[in-house]
Coordinates of C-alpha atoms in Angstrom, one line a residue:
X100 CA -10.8 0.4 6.6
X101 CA -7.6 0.1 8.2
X102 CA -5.7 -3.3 9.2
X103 CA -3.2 -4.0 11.6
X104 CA -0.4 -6.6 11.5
X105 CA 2.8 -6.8 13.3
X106 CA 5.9 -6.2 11.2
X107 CA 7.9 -9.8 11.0
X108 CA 11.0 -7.6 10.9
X109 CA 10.6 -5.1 13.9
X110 CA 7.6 -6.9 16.1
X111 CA 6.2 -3.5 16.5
X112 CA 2.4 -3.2 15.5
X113 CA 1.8 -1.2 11.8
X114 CA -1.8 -0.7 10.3
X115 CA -2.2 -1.3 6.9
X116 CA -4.3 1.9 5.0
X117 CA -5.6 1.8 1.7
X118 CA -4.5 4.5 -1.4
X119 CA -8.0 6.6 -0.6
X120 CA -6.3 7.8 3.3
X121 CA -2.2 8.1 1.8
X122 CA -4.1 9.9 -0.9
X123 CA -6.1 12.4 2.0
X124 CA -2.9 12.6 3.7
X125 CA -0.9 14.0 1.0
X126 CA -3.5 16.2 0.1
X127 CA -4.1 17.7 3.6
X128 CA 0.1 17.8 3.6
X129 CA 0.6 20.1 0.8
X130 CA -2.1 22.1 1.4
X131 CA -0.7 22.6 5.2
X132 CA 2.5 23.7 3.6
X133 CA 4.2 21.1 5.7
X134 CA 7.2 19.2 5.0
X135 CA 7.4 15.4 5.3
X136 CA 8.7 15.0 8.2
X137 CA 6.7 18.0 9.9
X138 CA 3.4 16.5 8.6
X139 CA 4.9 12.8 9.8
X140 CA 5.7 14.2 13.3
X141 CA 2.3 16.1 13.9
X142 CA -0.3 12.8 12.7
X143 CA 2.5 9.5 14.3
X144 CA 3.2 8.6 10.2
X145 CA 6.3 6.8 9.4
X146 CA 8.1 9.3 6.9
X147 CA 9.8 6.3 4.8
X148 CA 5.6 5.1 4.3
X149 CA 4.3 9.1 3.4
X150 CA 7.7 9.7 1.5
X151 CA 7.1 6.4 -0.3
X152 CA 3.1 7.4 -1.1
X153 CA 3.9 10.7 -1.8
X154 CA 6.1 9.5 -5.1
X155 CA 3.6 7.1 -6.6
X156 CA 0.9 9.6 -6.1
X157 CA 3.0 12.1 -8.1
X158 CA 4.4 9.7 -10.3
X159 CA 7.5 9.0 -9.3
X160 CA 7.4 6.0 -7.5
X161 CA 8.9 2.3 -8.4
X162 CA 5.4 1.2 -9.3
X163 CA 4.9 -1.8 -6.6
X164 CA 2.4 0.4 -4.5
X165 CA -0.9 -1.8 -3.5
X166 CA -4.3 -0.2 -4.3

């Protein structure tokens, strides 16, 4: 389930998913042959967020991802 909040540094409204949906959105990305920023533009994702997700779920991310 998704929760929203309103980002202390912009005021604007985010929603907070958890791993399982970055984890669906990655996989519907590749398989779409999409870049980033395509697949970003076409579903109203922030591409900093999926390019973030997209490195820990491959490995390569800083390690402070939430579950």
């Amino acid at each position: 389930p998704s929760r929203r909040r309103i980002d202390w540094r912009t005021g604007k409204e985010t929603v907070w998913q958890p791993r399982s949906s970055w984890e669906e959105h990655e996989r519907r990305r590749t398989a779409s042959g999409l870049s980033i920023s395509q697949y970003c533009e076409q579903h109203g994702l922030a591409r900093s967020t999926l390019r973030r997700w997209s490195a820990h779920l491959q490995g390569r991310g800083n390690g402070r991802m939430q579950k």
